mmCIF file of C-alpha atoms in Angstrom:
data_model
loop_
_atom_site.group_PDB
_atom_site.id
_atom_site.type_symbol
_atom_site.label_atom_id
_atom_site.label_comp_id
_atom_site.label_asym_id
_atom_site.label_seq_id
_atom_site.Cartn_x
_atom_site.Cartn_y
_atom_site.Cartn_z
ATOM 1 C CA UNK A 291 8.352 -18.688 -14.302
ATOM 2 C CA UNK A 292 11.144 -21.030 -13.854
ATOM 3 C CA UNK A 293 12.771 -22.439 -10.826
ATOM 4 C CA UNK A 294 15.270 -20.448 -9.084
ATOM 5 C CA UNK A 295 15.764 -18.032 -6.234
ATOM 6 C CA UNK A 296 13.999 -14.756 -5.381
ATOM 7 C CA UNK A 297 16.547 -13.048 -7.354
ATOM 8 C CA UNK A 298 14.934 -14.303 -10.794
ATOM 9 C CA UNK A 299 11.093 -13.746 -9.183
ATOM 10 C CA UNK A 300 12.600 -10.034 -8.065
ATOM 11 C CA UNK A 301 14.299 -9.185 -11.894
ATOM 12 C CA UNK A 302 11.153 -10.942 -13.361
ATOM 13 C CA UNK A 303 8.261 -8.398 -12.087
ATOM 14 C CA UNK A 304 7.263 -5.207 -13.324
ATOM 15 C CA UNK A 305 9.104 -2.438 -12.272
ATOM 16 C CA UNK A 306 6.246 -0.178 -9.983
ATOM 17 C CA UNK A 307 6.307 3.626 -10.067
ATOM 18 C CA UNK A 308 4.082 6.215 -8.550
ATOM 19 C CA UNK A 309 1.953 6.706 -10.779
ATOM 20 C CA UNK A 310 -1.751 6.261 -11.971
ATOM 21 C CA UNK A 311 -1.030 6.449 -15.591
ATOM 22 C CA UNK A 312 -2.689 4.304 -18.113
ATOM 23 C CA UNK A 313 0.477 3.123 -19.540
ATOM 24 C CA UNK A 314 2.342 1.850 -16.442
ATOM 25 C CA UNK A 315 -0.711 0.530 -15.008
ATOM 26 C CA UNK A 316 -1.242 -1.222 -18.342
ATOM 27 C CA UNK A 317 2.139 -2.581 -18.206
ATOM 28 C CA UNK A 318 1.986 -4.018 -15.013
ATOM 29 C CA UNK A 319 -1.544 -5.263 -15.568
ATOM 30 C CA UNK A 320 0.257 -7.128 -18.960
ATOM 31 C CA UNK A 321 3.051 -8.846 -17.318
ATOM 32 C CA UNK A 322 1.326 -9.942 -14.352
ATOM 33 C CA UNK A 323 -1.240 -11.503 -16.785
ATOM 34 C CA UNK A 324 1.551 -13.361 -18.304
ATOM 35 C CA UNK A 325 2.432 -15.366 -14.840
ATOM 36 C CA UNK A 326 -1.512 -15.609 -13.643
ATOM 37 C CA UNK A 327 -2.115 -19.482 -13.347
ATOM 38 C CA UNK A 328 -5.702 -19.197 -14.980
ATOM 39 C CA UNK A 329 -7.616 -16.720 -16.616
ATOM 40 C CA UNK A 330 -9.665 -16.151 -13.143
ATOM 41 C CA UNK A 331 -6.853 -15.264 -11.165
ATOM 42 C CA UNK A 332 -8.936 -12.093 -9.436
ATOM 43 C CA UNK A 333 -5.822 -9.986 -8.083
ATOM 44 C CA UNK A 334 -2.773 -9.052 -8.941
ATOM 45 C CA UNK A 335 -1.461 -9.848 -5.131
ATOM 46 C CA UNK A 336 -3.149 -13.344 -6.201
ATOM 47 C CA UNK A 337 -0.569 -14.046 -8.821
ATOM 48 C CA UNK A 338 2.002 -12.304 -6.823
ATOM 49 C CA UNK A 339 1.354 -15.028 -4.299
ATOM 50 C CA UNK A 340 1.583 -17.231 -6.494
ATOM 51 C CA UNK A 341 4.580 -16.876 -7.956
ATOM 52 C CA UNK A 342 6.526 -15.827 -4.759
ATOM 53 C CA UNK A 343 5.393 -19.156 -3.220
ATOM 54 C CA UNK A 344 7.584 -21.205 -5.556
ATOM 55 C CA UNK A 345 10.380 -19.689 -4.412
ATOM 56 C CA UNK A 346 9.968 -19.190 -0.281
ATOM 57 C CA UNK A 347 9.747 -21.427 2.532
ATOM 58 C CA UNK A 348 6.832 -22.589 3.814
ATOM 59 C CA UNK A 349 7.189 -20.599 6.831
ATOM 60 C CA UNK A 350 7.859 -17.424 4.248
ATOM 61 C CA UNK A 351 4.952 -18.096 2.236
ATOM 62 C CA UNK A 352 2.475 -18.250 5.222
ATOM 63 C CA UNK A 353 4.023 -14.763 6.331
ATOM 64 C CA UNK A 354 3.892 -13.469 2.923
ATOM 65 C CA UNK A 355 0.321 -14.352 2.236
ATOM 66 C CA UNK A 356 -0.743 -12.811 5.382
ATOM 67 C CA UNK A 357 0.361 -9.559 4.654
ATOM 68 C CA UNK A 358 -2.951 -7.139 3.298
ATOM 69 C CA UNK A 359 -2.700 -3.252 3.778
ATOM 70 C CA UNK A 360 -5.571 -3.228 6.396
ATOM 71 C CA UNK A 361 -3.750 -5.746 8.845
ATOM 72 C CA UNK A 362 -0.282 -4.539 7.916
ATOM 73 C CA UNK A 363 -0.173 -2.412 11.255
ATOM 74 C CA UNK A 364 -0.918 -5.861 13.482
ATOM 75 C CA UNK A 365 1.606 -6.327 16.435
ATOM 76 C CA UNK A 366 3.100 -9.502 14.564
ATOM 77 C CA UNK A 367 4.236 -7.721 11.294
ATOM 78 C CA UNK A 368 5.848 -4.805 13.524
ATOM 79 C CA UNK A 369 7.643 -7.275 15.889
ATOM 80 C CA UNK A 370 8.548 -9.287 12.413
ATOM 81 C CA UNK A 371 11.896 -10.166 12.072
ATOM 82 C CA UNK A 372 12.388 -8.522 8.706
ATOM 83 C CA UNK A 373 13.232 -4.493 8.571
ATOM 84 C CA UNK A 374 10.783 -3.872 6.315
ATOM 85 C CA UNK A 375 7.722 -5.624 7.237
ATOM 86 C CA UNK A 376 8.435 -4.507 11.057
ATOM 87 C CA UNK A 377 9.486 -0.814 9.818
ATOM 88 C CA UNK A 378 6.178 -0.307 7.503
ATOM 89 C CA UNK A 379 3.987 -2.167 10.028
ATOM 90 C CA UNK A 380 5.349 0.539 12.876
ATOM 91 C CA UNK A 381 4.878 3.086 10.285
ATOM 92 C CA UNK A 382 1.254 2.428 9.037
ATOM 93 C CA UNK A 383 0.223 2.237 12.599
ATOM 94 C CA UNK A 384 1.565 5.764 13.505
ATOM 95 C CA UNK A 385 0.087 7.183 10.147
ATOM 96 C CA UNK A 386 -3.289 5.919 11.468
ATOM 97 C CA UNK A 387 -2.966 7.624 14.792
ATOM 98 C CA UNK A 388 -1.474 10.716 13.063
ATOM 99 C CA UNK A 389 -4.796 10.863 10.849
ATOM 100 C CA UNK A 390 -6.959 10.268 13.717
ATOM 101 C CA UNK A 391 -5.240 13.422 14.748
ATOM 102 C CA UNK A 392 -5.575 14.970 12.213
ATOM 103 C CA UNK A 393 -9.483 14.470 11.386
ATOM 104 C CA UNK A 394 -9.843 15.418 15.225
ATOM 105 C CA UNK A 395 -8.193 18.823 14.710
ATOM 106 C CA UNK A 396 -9.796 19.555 11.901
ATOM 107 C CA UNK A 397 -13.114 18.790 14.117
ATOM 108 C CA UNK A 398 -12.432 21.312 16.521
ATOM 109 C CA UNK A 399 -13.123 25.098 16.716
ATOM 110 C CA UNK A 400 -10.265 27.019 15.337
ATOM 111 C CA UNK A 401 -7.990 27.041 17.795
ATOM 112 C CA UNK A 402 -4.295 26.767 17.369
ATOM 113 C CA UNK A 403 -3.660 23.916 15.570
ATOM 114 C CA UNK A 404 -1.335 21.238 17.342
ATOM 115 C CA UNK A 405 2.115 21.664 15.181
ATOM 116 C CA UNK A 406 3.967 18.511 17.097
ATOM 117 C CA UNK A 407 5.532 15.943 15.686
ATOM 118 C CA UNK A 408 2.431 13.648 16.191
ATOM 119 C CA UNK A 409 0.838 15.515 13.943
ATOM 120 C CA UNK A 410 -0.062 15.201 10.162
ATOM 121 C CA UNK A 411 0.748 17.533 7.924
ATOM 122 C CA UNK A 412 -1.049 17.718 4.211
ATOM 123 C CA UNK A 413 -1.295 20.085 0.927
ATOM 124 C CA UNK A 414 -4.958 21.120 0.990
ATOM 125 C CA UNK A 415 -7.341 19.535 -1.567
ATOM 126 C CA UNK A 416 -10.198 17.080 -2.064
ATOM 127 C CA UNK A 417 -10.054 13.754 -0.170
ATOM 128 C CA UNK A 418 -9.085 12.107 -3.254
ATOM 129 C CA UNK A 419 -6.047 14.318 -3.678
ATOM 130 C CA UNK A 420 -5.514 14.054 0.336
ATOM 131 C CA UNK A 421 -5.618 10.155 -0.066
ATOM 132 C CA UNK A 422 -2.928 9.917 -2.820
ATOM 133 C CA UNK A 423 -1.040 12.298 -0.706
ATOM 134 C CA UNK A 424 -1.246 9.619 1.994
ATOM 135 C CA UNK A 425 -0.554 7.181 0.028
ATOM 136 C CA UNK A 426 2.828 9.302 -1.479
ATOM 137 C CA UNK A 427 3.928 8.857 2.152
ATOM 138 C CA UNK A 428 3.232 5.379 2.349
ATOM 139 C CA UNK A 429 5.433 4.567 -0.916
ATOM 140 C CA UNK A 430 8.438 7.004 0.024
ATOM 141 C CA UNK A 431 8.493 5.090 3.516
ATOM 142 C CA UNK A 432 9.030 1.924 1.619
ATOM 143 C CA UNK A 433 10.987 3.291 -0.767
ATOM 144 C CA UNK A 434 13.502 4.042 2.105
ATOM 145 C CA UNK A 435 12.652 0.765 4.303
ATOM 146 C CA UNK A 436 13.779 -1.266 1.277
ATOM 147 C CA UNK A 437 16.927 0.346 0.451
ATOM 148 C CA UNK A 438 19.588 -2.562 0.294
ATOM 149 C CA UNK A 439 17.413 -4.906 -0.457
ATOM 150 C CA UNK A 440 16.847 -6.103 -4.342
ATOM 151 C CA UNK A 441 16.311 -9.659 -4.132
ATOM 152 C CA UNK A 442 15.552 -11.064 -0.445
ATOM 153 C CA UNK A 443 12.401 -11.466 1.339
ATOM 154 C CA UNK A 444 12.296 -7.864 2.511
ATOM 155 C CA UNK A 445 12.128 -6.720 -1.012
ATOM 156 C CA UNK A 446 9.475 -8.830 -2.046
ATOM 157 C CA UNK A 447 7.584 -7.519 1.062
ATOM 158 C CA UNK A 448 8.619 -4.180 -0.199
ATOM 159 C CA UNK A 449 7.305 -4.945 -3.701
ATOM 160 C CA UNK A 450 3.685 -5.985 -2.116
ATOM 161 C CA UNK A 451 3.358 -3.348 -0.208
ATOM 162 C CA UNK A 452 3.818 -1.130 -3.770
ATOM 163 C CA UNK A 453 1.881 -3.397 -5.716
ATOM 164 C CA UNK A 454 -1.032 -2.775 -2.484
ATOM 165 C CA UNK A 455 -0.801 1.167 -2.934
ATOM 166 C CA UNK A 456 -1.095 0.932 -6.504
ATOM 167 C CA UNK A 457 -4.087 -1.384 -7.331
ATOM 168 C CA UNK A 458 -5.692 1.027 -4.576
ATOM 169 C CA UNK A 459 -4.971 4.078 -6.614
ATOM 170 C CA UNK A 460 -6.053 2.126 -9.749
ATOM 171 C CA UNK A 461 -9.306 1.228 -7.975
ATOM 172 C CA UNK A 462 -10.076 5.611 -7.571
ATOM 173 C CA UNK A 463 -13.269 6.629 -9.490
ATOM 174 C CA UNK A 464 -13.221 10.347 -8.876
ATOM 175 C CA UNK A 465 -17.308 10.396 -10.173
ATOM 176 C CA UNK A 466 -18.421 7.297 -7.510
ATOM 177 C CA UNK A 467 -16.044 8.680 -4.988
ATOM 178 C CA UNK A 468 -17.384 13.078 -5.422
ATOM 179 C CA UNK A 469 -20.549 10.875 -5.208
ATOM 180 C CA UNK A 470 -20.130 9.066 -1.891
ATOM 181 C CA UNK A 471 -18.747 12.498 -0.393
ATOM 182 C CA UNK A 472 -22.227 14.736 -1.660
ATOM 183 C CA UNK A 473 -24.183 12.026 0.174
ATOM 184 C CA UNK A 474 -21.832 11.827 3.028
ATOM 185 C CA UNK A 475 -22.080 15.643 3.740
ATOM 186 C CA UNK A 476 -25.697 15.233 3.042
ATOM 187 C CA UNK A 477 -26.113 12.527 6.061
ATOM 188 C CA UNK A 478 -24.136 15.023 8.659
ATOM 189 C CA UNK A 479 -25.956 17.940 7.738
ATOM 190 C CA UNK A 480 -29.004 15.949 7.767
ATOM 191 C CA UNK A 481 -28.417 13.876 10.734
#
């Protein structure tokens, strides 16, 4: 990529639905490969990093860097400065309690369920169909977080957090993961 402003980085990406088809994740896989510095660049956040950091700040780039889905709910991304770092951060923390909730209800004798707002609600499936439901949420939270913002540093947040939820969708393997759950269920009834 050239020189320029986040505007150019911003235009310049792959656009990021949600979706797990071959196709768009093929796409995005393509284009990103086009930027990667070397052949062994091992993530697609990797080259993201590295292409945001030639147009940001130092102070930006540190933030940026920082910013993984399993820290994202840390107290300095939700007191962040920037709407939609602080606004996801506040989000994904709440998620986490609501699923805590959630696991903790489903736990308990059947009772009547707790139907506040603190609680989760989710279509009924497998825990791979649960997940990308969780993940749905995740996405339309950003999606409205980044609203108004194309081409500053909340929408490159915005587009990491996407680019996050998508190589973990990418990374399901229904077989390993039906796997891990038979020997899971094993272990409880076992243990």
């Amino acid at each position: 990529m050239i020189s320029g402003n986040l505007e150019y980085l911003m235009t310049s990406l792959p656009h990021l639905q949600f979706t797990n088809s071959v196709e768009a994740r093929n796409r995005v896989y393509a284009i990103f490969k086009a930027y990667a510095l070397n052949e062994e660049s091992s993530s697609l956040t990797n080259v993201l990093n590295q292409e945001a950091a030639k147009y940001l700040s130092p102070e930006k780039e540190k933030l940026f860097n920082q910013i993984e889905l399993k820290t994202i709910h840390a107290s300095e991304f939700q007191n962040s400065k920037y709407s939609v770092l602080s606004g996801f951060s506040t989000f994904y923390l709440a998620l986490k309690h609501k699923l805590k909730s959630l696991r903790e209800t489903r736990n308990e004798p059947s009772e009547l369920t707790n139907t506040s707002s603190n609680t989760l609600v989710l279509e009924p499936g497998n825990p791979l169909e649960q997940e990308i439901q969780i993940m749905h949420l995740q996405w339309e939270e950003v999606e409205n977080l980044s609203i108004g913002h194309f081409s500053d540093f909340d929408a490159l947040v915005a587009y990491k957090i996407k680019l996050f939820l998508m190589q973990r969708w990418w990374s399901f393997d229904e077989a390993v993961g039906f796997e891990k759950y038979l020997d899971l269920i094993k272990m409880r009834n076992d243990g």
